Amino acid sequence: MNMQAMMKQAQALQRDMLKAKEEVDNSEFVGESSLVKVTVKGTKEVVKVEIDSSESLDKDEIEMLQDMIVIAVNEANKKVDAALDKKMGKFGNIPGLF
């Protein structure tokens, strides 16, 4: 394979990788725990936090709710990581790319 063909192949691979990353970045992922639902972008930016307000909460419940928010955010971020692994896994592991 000549050098030009290799460069074209590398450029095509880079375009495909950037497209896959962009698809994940533009997606939204939801993490949930019992009273909390958190939506994050593929960039791991928190978009929305929803709290089930069907019950009034006391101080202890608010502390528990804070823990649930952390759990929901972490779950949503794990979904982002899984989507990135799924989309980017076909390209192999190229260090320093993203």
The first five atom37 places (N, CA, C, CB, O) and aatype in JSON, in Angstrom:
{
  "aatype": [12, 2, 12, 5, 0, 12, 12, 11, 5, 0, 5, 0, 10, 5, 1, 3, 12, 10, 11, 0, 11, 6, 6, 19, 3, 2, 15, 6, 13, 19, 7, 6, 15, 15, 10, 19, 11, 19, 16, 19, 11, 7, 16, 11, 6, 19, 19, 11, 19, 6, 9, 3, 15, 15, 6, 15, 10, 3, 11, 3, 6, 9, 6, 12, 10, 5, 3, 12, 9, 19, 9, 0, 19, 2, 6, 0, 2, 11, 11, 19, 3, 0, 0, 10, 3, 11, 11, 12, 7, 11, 13, 7, 2, 9, 14, 7, 10, 13],
  "atom_mask": [
    [1, 1, 1, 1, 1],
    [1, 1, 1, 1, 1],
    [1, 1, 1, 1, 1],
    [1, 1, 1, 1, 1],
    [1, 1, 1, 1, 1],
    [1, 1, 1, 1, 1],
    [1, 1, 1, 1, 1],
    [1, 1, 1, 1, 1],
    [1, 1, 1, 1, 1],
    [1, 1, 1, 1, 1],
    [1, 1, 1, 1, 1],
    [1, 1, 1, 1, 1],
    [1, 1, 1, 1, 1],
    [1, 1, 1, 1, 1],
    [1, 1, 1, 1, 1],
    [1, 1, 1, 1, 1],
    [1, 1, 1, 1, 1],
    [1, 1, 1, 1, 1],
    [1, 1, 1, 1, 1],
    [1, 1, 1, 1, 1],
    [1, 1, 1, 1, 1],
    [1, 1, 1, 1, 1],
    [1, 1, 1, 1, 1],
    [1, 1, 1, 1, 1],
    [1, 1, 1, 1, 1],
    [1, 1, 1, 1, 1],
    [1, 1, 1, 1, 1],
    [1, 1, 1, 1, 1],
    [1, 1, 1, 1, 1],
    [1, 1, 1, 1, 1],
    [1, 1, 1, 0, 1],
    [1, 1, 1, 1, 1],
    [1, 1, 1, 1, 1],
    [1, 1, 1, 1, 1],
    [1, 1, 1, 1, 1],
    [1, 1, 1, 1, 1],
    [1, 1, 1, 1, 1],
    [1, 1, 1, 1, 1],
    [1, 1, 1, 1, 1],
    [1, 1, 1, 1, 1],
    [1, 1, 1, 1, 1],
    [1, 1, 1, 0, 1],
    [1, 1, 1, 1, 1],
    [1, 1, 1, 1, 1],
    [1, 1, 1, 1, 1],
    [1, 1, 1, 1, 1],
    [1, 1, 1, 1, 1],
    [1, 1, 1, 1, 1],
    [1, 1, 1, 1, 1],
    [1, 1, 1, 1, 1],
    [1, 1, 1, 1, 1],
    [1, 1, 1, 1, 1],
    [1, 1, 1, 1, 1],
    [1, 1, 1, 1, 1],
    [1, 1, 1, 1, 1],
    [1, 1, 1, 1, 1],
    [1, 1, 1, 1, 1],
    [1, 1, 1, 1, 1],
    [1, 1, 1, 1, 1],
    [1, 1, 1, 1, 1],
    [1, 1, 1, 1, 1],
    [1, 1, 1, 1, 1],
    [1, 1, 1, 1, 1],
    [1, 1, 1, 1, 1],
    [1, 1, 1, 1, 1],
    [1, 1, 1, 1, 1],
    [1, 1, 1, 1, 1],
    [1, 1, 1, 1, 1],
    [1, 1, 1, 1, 1],
    [1, 1, 1, 1, 1],
    [1, 1, 1, 1, 1],
    [1, 1, 1, 1, 1],
    [1, 1, 1, 1, 1],
    [1, 1, 1, 1, 1],
    [1, 1, 1, 1, 1],
    [1, 1, 1, 1, 1],
    [1, 1, 1, 1, 1],
    [1, 1, 1, 1, 1],
    [1, 1, 1, 1, 1],
    [1, 1, 1, 1, 1],
    [1, 1, 1, 1, 1],
    [1, 1, 1, 1, 1],
    [1, 1, 1, 1, 1],
    [1, 1, 1, 1, 1],
    [1, 1, 1, 1, 1],
    [1, 1, 1, 1, 1],
    [1, 1, 1, 1, 1],
    [1, 1, 1, 1, 1],
    [1, 1, 1, 0, 1],
    [1, 1, 1, 1, 1],
    [1, 1, 1, 1, 1],
    [1, 1, 1, 0, 1],
    [1, 1, 1, 1, 1],
    [1, 1, 1, 1, 1],
    [1, 1, 1, 1, 1],
    [1, 1, 1, 0, 1],
    [1, 1, 1, 1, 1],
    [1, 1, 1, 1, 1]
  ],
  "atom_positions": [
    [[0.85, -1.17, 0.0], [0.0, 0.0, 0.0], [0.9, 1.24, 0.0], [-0.97, -0.01, 1.23], [1.84, 1.33, 0.79]],
    [[0.61, 2.16, -0.87], [1.46, 3.36, -0.93], [1.06, 4.37, 0.15], [1.37, 4.01, -2.33], [0.02, 4.23, 0.79]],
    [[1.89, 5.36, 0.33], [1.71, 6.33, 1.4], [0.42, 7.14, 1.23], [2.91, 7.28, 1.45], [-0.26, 7.43, 2.21]],
    [[0.09, 7.52, 0.0], [-1.14, 8.29, -0.23], [-2.38, 7.49, 0.18], [-1.25, 8.7, -1.71], [-3.3, 8.03, 0.8]],
    [[-2.39, 6.23, -0.16], [-3.53, 5.37, 0.19], [-3.64, 5.24, 1.71], [-3.39, 3.98, -0.47], [-4.74, 5.25, 2.26]],
    [[-2.51, 5.12, 2.37], [-2.51, 5.02, 3.84], [-3.02, 6.31, 4.47], [-1.09, 4.7, 4.36], [-3.77, 6.27, 5.45]],
    [[-2.64, 7.45, 3.92], [-3.09, 8.74, 4.44], [-4.59, 8.91, 4.25], [-2.33, 9.88, 3.75], [-5.29, 9.39, 5.14]],
    [[-5.1, 8.51, 3.09], [-6.55, 8.59, 2.84], [-7.31, 7.69, 3.81], [-6.87, 8.2, 1.39], [-8.36, 8.07, 4.33]],
    [[-6.77, 6.5, 4.04], [-7.4, 5.57, 4.97], [-7.39, 6.15, 6.39], [-6.69, 4.2, 4.93], [-8.39, 6.06, 7.1]],
    [[-6.29, 6.75, 6.79], [-6.19, 7.35, 8.12], [-7.16, 8.52, 8.25], [-4.75, 7.83, 8.4], [-7.78, 8.69, 9.3]],
    [[-7.3, 9.33, 7.21], [-8.22, 10.46, 7.25], [-9.67, 9.98, 7.33], [-8.03, 11.35, 6.02], [-10.48, 10.56, 8.05]],
    [[-9.99, 8.91, 6.61], [-11.34, 8.35, 6.65], [-11.63, 7.8, 8.05], [-11.51, 7.23, 5.59], [-12.72, 7.98, 8.58]],
    [[-10.65, 7.14, 8.64], [-10.8, 6.61, 9.98], [-11.01, 7.74, 10.98], [-9.58, 5.77, 10.37], [-11.85, 7.63, 11.87]],
    [[-10.27, 8.81, 10.84], [-10.41, 9.96, 11.73], [-11.81, 10.58, 11.58], [-9.32, 11.0, 11.43], [-12.43, 10.93, 12.59]],
    [[-12.29, 10.73, 10.37], [-13.64, 11.26, 10.14], [-14.69, 10.38, 10.81], [-13.93, 11.39, 8.63], [-15.61, 10.88, 11.46]],
    [[-14.55, 9.06, 10.64], [-15.51, 8.13, 11.23], [-15.48, 8.22, 12.76], [-15.21, 6.69, 10.79], [-16.53, 8.17, 13.41]],
    [[-14.3, 8.35, 13.32], [-14.17, 8.44, 14.77], [-14.79, 9.74, 15.29], [-12.69, 8.35, 15.18], [-15.49, 9.73, 16.3]],
    [[-14.53, 10.83, 14.61], [-15.1, 12.11, 15.02], [-16.62, 12.1, 14.92], [-14.53, 13.25, 14.17], [-17.31, 12.67, 15.77]],
    [[-17.14, 11.44, 13.89], [-18.59, 11.34, 13.72], [-19.19, 10.51, 14.86], [-18.94, 10.7, 12.35], [-20.23, 10.88, 15.41]],
    [[-18.55, 9.4, 15.21], [-19.04, 8.56, 16.3], [-19.01, 9.32, 17.62], [-18.21, 7.26, 16.41], [-19.96, 9.24, 18.41]],
    [[-17.94, 10.05, 17.88], [-17.82, 10.84, 19.11], [-18.89, 11.93, 19.14], [-16.4, 11.48, 19.22], [-19.49, 12.18, 20.19]],
    [[-19.13, 12.56, 18.01], [-20.15, 13.61, 17.93], [-21.54, 13.04, 18.21], [-20.11, 14.28, 16.54], [-22.36, 13.68, 18.86]],
    [[-21.81, 11.83, 17.71], [-23.11, 11.19, 17.95], [-23.33, 10.99, 19.45], [-23.2, 9.84, 17.21], [-24.41, 11.25, 19.97]],
    [[-22.29, 10.52, 20.14], [-22.41, 10.31, 21.58], [-22.55, 11.66, 22.29], [-21.19, 9.54, 22.13], [-23.4, 11.81, 23.17]],
    [[-21.73, 12.63, 21.9], [-21.78, 13.96, 22.54], [-23.17, 14.58, 22.41], [-20.74, 14.89, 21.91], [-23.61, 15.28, 23.32]],
    [[-23.86, 14.34, 21.31], [-25.17, 14.95, 21.07], [-26.33, 14.13, 21.63], [-25.37, 15.15, 19.59], [-27.49, 14.53, 21.52]],
    [[-26.02, 12.99, 22.21], [-27.06, 12.15, 22.81], [-27.27, 12.54, 24.27], [-26.68, 10.65, 22.71], [-26.43, 13.21, 24.88]],
    [[-28.41, 12.13, 24.82], [-28.69, 12.34, 26.23], [-28.83, 10.99, 26.91], [-29.96, 13.2, 26.43], [-29.34, 10.03, 26.32]],
    [[-28.37, 10.92, 28.16], [-28.39, 9.69, 28.93], [-29.05, 9.98, 30.28], [-26.94, 9.12, 29.13], [-28.84, 11.04, 30.87]],
    [[-29.86, 9.03, 30.74], [-30.62, 9.23, 31.97], [-30.15, 8.24, 33.02], [-32.13, 9.07, 31.72], [-30.04, 7.04, 32.77]],
    [[-29.88, 8.77, 34.21], [-29.56, 7.94, 35.37], [-30.67, 8.15, 36.38], [0.0, 0.0, 0.0], [-31.17, 9.26, 36.56]],
    [[-31.07, 7.06, 37.06], [-32.19, 7.17, 38.0], [-31.87, 6.44, 39.29], [-33.46, 6.6, 37.39], [-31.2, 5.41, 39.3]],
    [[-32.37, 6.99, 40.37], [-32.48, 6.28, 41.64], [-33.91, 6.5, 42.1], [-31.41, 6.78, 42.72], [-34.68, 7.15, 41.39]],
    [[-34.3, 6.0, 43.24], [-35.72, 5.96, 43.58], [-36.48, 7.28, 43.46], [-35.86, 5.49, 44.95], [-37.59, 7.28, 42.92]],
    [[-35.95, 8.39, 43.92], [-36.68, 9.67, 43.86], [-36.09, 10.66, 42.86], [-36.71, 10.3, 45.22], [-36.62, 11.75, 42.68]],
    [[-34.99, 10.29, 42.22], [-34.24, 11.24, 41.41], [-34.0, 10.69, 40.01], [-32.9, 11.58, 42.09], [-33.71, 9.5, 39.82]],
    [[-34.12, 11.59, 39.03], [-33.81, 11.26, 37.64], [-32.9, 12.37, 37.12], [-35.13, 11.11, 36.76], [-33.24, 13.55, 37.2]],
    [[-31.73, 11.99, 36.58], [-30.75, 12.95, 36.09], [-30.5, 12.68, 34.61], [-29.42, 12.86, 36.91], [-30.29, 11.54, 34.2]],
    [[-30.52, 13.75, 33.82], [-30.23, 13.66, 32.39], [-28.91, 14.38, 32.12], [-31.39, 14.25, 31.53], [-28.73, 15.53, 32.53]],
    [[-27.99, 13.69, 31.42], [-26.72, 14.3, 31.05], [-26.5, 14.16, 29.55], [-25.55, 13.65, 31.84], [-27.02, 13.24, 28.92]],
    [[-25.73, 15.08, 29.01], [-25.32, 14.99, 27.61], [-24.17, 14.01, 27.51], [-24.92, 16.4, 27.05], [-23.59, 13.61, 28.52]],
    [[-23.84, 13.62, 26.3], [-22.7, 12.75, 26.07], [-21.39, 13.38, 26.48], [0.0, 0.0, 0.0], [-20.37, 12.69, 26.62]],
    [[-21.4, 14.68, 26.68], [-20.21, 15.39, 27.16], [-20.14, 15.36, 28.69], [-20.2, 16.84, 26.65], [-19.24, 15.96, 29.28]],
    [[-21.09, 14.68, 29.32], [-21.23, 14.54, 30.77], [-21.69, 15.83, 31.44], [-19.92, 14.09, 31.37], [-21.52, 15.99, 32.65]],
    [[-22.25, 16.75, 30.68], [-22.84, 17.96, 31.23], [-24.24, 17.62, 31.71], [-22.86, 19.12, 30.17], [-25.05, 17.06, 30.96]],
    [[-24.53, 17.95, 32.96], [-25.86, 17.68, 33.52], [-26.86, 18.64, 32.87], [-25.86, 17.83, 35.08], [-26.67, 19.86, 32.9]],
    [[-27.9, 18.08, 32.29], [-28.92, 18.87, 31.59], [-30.12, 19.12, 32.5], [-29.36, 18.16, 30.31], [-30.67, 20.22, 32.52]],
    [[-30.52, 18.08, 33.25], [-31.74, 18.2, 34.03], [-31.68, 17.28, 35.24], [-32.97, 17.87, 33.16], [-31.16, 16.17, 35.16]],
    [[-32.2, 17.75, 36.36], [-32.37, 16.94, 37.56], [-33.85, 17.0, 37.92], [-31.46, 17.45, 38.76], [-34.41, 18.08, 38.1]],
    [[-34.47, 15.84, 38.0], [-35.89, 15.77, 38.36], [-36.02, 15.04, 39.69], [-36.71, 15.06, 37.24], [-35.44, 13.97, 39.88]],
    [[-36.79, 15.63, 40.6], [-37.01, 15.04, 41.91], [-38.5, 14.75, 42.05], [-36.5, 15.97, 43.05], [-39.33, 15.62, 41.82]],
    [[-38.81, 13.52, 42.42], [-40.2, 13.13, 42.64], [-40.71, 13.9, 43.85], [-40.34, 11.57, 42.85], [-40.28, 13.65, 44.97]],
    [[-41.61, 14.82, 43.63], [-42.1, 15.68, 44.71], [-43.44, 15.2, 45.27], [-42.25, 17.1, 44.2], [-44.2, 15.99, 45.83]],
    [[-43.71, 13.92, 45.12], [-44.99, 13.41, 45.6], [-45.07, 13.38, 47.12], [-45.23, 12.03, 45.05], [-46.16, 13.26, 47.69]],
    [[-43.93, 13.48, 47.79], [-43.91, 13.49, 49.25], [-43.08, 14.67, 49.73], [-43.35, 12.15, 49.81], [-42.1, 15.05, 49.09]],
    [[-43.47, 15.25, 50.88], [-42.64, 16.29, 51.47], [-41.47, 15.61, 52.18], [-43.46, 17.2, 52.46], [-41.6, 14.5, 52.68]],
    [[-40.34, 16.29, 52.22], [-39.13, 15.67, 52.74], [-38.64, 16.39, 54.0], [-38.03, 15.68, 51.68], [-38.7, 17.62, 54.08]],
    [[-38.16, 15.62, 54.97], [-37.54, 16.22, 56.14], [-36.02, 16.25, 55.94], [-37.92, 15.44, 57.44], [-35.53, 15.85, 54.89]],
    [[-35.28, 16.73, 56.95], [-33.84, 16.93, 56.83], [-33.1, 15.63, 56.47], [-33.29, 17.49, 58.13], [-32.24, 15.63, 55.6]],
    [[-33.44, 14.53, 57.14], [-32.79, 13.25, 56.85], [-33.09, 12.79, 55.43], [-33.25, 12.18, 57.85], [-32.23, 12.23, 54.74]],
    [[-34.31, 13.02, 55.0], [-34.68, 12.62, 53.64], [-33.95, 13.48, 52.6], [-36.2, 12.74, 53.45], [-33.62, 12.99, 51.52]],
    [[-33.7, 14.74, 52.91], [-32.96, 15.6, 51.99], [-31.53, 15.1, 51.84], [-32.96, 17.06, 52.49], [-30.99, 15.1, 50.73]],
    [[-30.91, 14.66, 52.94], [-29.56, 14.09, 52.86], [-29.58, 12.83, 52.0], [-29.01, 13.77, 54.26], [-28.67, 12.62, 51.2]],
    [[-30.59, 12.01, 52.18], [-30.71, 10.8, 51.37], [-30.92, 11.18, 49.9], [-31.89, 9.92, 51.88], [-30.36, 10.54, 49.01]],
    [[-31.71, 12.2, 49.66], [-31.96, 12.67, 48.3], [-30.67, 13.14, 47.64], [-33.0, 13.79, 48.32], [-30.44, 12.89, 46.46]],
    [[-29.84, 13.83, 48.4], [-28.55, 14.27, 47.85], [-27.72, 13.07, 47.43], [-27.78, 15.12, 48.89], [-27.08, 13.1, 46.38]],
    [[-27.72, 12.02, 48.24], [-26.99, 10.8, 47.89], [-27.57, 10.16, 46.63], [-27.04, 9.79, 49.06], [-26.84, 9.64, 45.78]],
    [[-28.9, 10.22, 46.51], [-29.55, 9.65, 45.32], [-29.19, 10.43, 44.06], [-31.06, 9.64, 45.51], [-29.05, 9.85, 42.99]],
    [[-29.03, 11.74, 44.19], [-28.62, 12.56, 43.05], [-27.22, 12.14, 42.58], [-28.64, 14.07, 43.4], [-26.97, 12.0, 41.39]],
    [[-26.33, 11.95, 43.54], [-24.97, 11.5, 43.2], [-25.04, 10.16, 42.47], [-24.09, 11.39, 44.48], [-24.37, 9.96, 41.46]],
    [[-25.84, 9.23, 42.99], [-25.97, 7.92, 42.37], [-26.51, 8.04, 40.94], [-26.88, 7.01, 43.21], [-26.01, 7.4, 40.02]],
    [[-27.55, 8.87, 40.76], [-28.17, 9.03, 39.44], [-27.2, 9.67, 38.45], [-29.44, 9.87, 39.55], [-27.14, 9.25, 37.29]],
    [[-26.45, 10.67, 38.89], [-25.47, 11.31, 37.99], [-24.4, 10.31, 37.6], [-24.83, 12.55, 38.68], [-24.02, 10.23, 36.42]],
    [[-23.9, 9.57, 38.55], [-22.86, 8.58, 38.24], [-23.38, 7.5, 37.3], [-22.34, 7.94, 39.53], [-22.65, 7.04, 36.43]],
    [[-24.64, 7.08, 37.48], [-25.22, 6.09, 36.58], [-25.33, 6.63, 35.15], [-26.61, 5.65, 37.08], [-25.02, 5.94, 34.19]],
    [[-25.78, 7.89, 35.03], [-25.89, 8.5, 33.71], [-24.51, 8.61, 33.05], [-26.55, 9.9, 33.81], [-24.37, 8.36, 31.86]],
    [[-23.5, 8.99, 33.83], [-22.14, 9.1, 33.28], [-21.6, 7.74, 32.86], [-21.21, 9.73, 34.3], [-20.86, 7.66, 31.87]],
    [[-21.94, 6.68, 33.57], [-21.53, 5.34, 33.17], [-22.16, 4.97, 31.82], [-21.92, 4.31, 34.24], [-21.53, 4.3, 31.0]],
    [[-23.39, 5.42, 31.61], [-24.05, 5.15, 30.33], [-23.35, 5.9, 29.19], [-25.53, 5.56, 30.39], [-23.24, 5.38, 28.08]],
    [[-22.87, 7.11, 29.48], [-22.1, 7.86, 28.48], [-20.83, 7.08, 28.14], [-21.75, 9.29, 28.99], [-20.5, 6.9, 26.97]],
    [[-20.12, 6.62, 29.16], [-18.89, 5.86, 28.94], [-19.16, 4.59, 28.14], [-18.24, 5.51, 30.29], [-18.39, 4.25, 27.24]],
    [[-20.26, 3.9, 28.46], [-20.6, 2.67, 27.73], [-20.91, 2.97, 26.27], [-21.8, 1.97, 28.39], [-20.5, 2.22, 25.38]],
    [[-21.62, 4.06, 26.01], [-21.93, 4.43, 24.63], [-20.67, 4.8, 23.87], [-22.93, 5.61, 24.59], [-20.51, 4.44, 22.7]],
    [[-19.76, 5.52, 24.53], [-18.5, 5.86, 23.89], [-17.69, 4.6, 23.58], [-17.68, 6.8, 24.77], [-17.14, 4.47, 22.49]],
    [[-17.63, 3.68, 24.55], [-16.9, 2.43, 24.32], [-17.5, 1.65, 23.15], [-16.92, 1.56, 25.59], [-16.77, 1.09, 22.33]],
    [[-18.83, 1.63, 23.09], [-19.5, 0.89, 22.02], [-19.21, 1.53, 20.65], [-21.03, 0.84, 22.27], [-18.88, 0.84, 19.69]],
    [[-19.34, 2.86, 20.59], [-19.14, 3.56, 19.31], [-17.66, 3.58, 18.9], [-19.67, 4.99, 19.41], [-17.33, 3.4, 17.73]],
    [[-16.79, 3.8, 19.88], [-15.38, 4.0, 19.57], [-14.58, 2.69, 19.58], [-14.77, 4.98, 20.54], [-13.47, 2.65, 19.06]],
    [[-15.14, 1.64, 20.18], [-14.43, 0.38, 20.29], [-14.03, -0.21, 18.95], [0.0, 0.0, 0.0], [-13.01, -0.9, 18.85]],
    [[-14.82, 0.05, 17.92], [-14.51, -0.51, 16.61], [-13.25, 0.11, 16.0], [-15.68, -0.29, 15.67], [-12.7, -0.41, 15.03]],
    [[-12.79, 1.22, 16.59], [-11.6, 1.87, 16.07], [-10.32, 1.4, 16.77], [-11.73, 3.37, 16.2], [-9.22, 1.77, 16.37]],
    [[-10.47, 0.6, 17.81], [-9.31, 0.15, 18.57], [-8.91, 1.24, 19.55], [0.0, 0.0, 0.0], [-9.54, 2.29, 19.64]],
    [[-7.86, 0.98, 20.28], [-7.39, 1.92, 21.29], [-6.26, 2.76, 20.73], [-6.94, 1.18, 22.56], [-5.13, 2.29, 20.58]],
    [[-6.57, 4.01, 20.43], [-5.55, 4.93, 19.91], [-5.31, 5.98, 20.99], [-6.0, 5.6, 18.54], [-6.11, 6.9, 21.14]],
    [[-4.22, 5.86, 21.74], [-3.96, 6.77, 22.85], [-3.88, 8.23, 22.43], [-2.69, 6.38, 23.55], [-3.36, 8.56, 21.36]],
    [[-4.41, 9.09, 23.31], [-4.3, 10.53, 23.09], [-5.24, 11.1, 22.05], [0.0, 0.0, 0.0], [-5.13, 12.28, 21.71]],
    [[-6.16, 10.28, 21.54], [-7.04, 10.78, 20.48], [-8.15, 11.65, 21.06], [-7.65, 9.62, 19.69], [-8.46, 12.7, 20.51]],
    [[-8.75, 11.2, 22.18], [-9.83, 11.98, 22.8], [-9.56, 12.12, 24.26], [-11.18, 11.33, 22.58], [-10.35, 12.75, 24.97]]
  ]
}
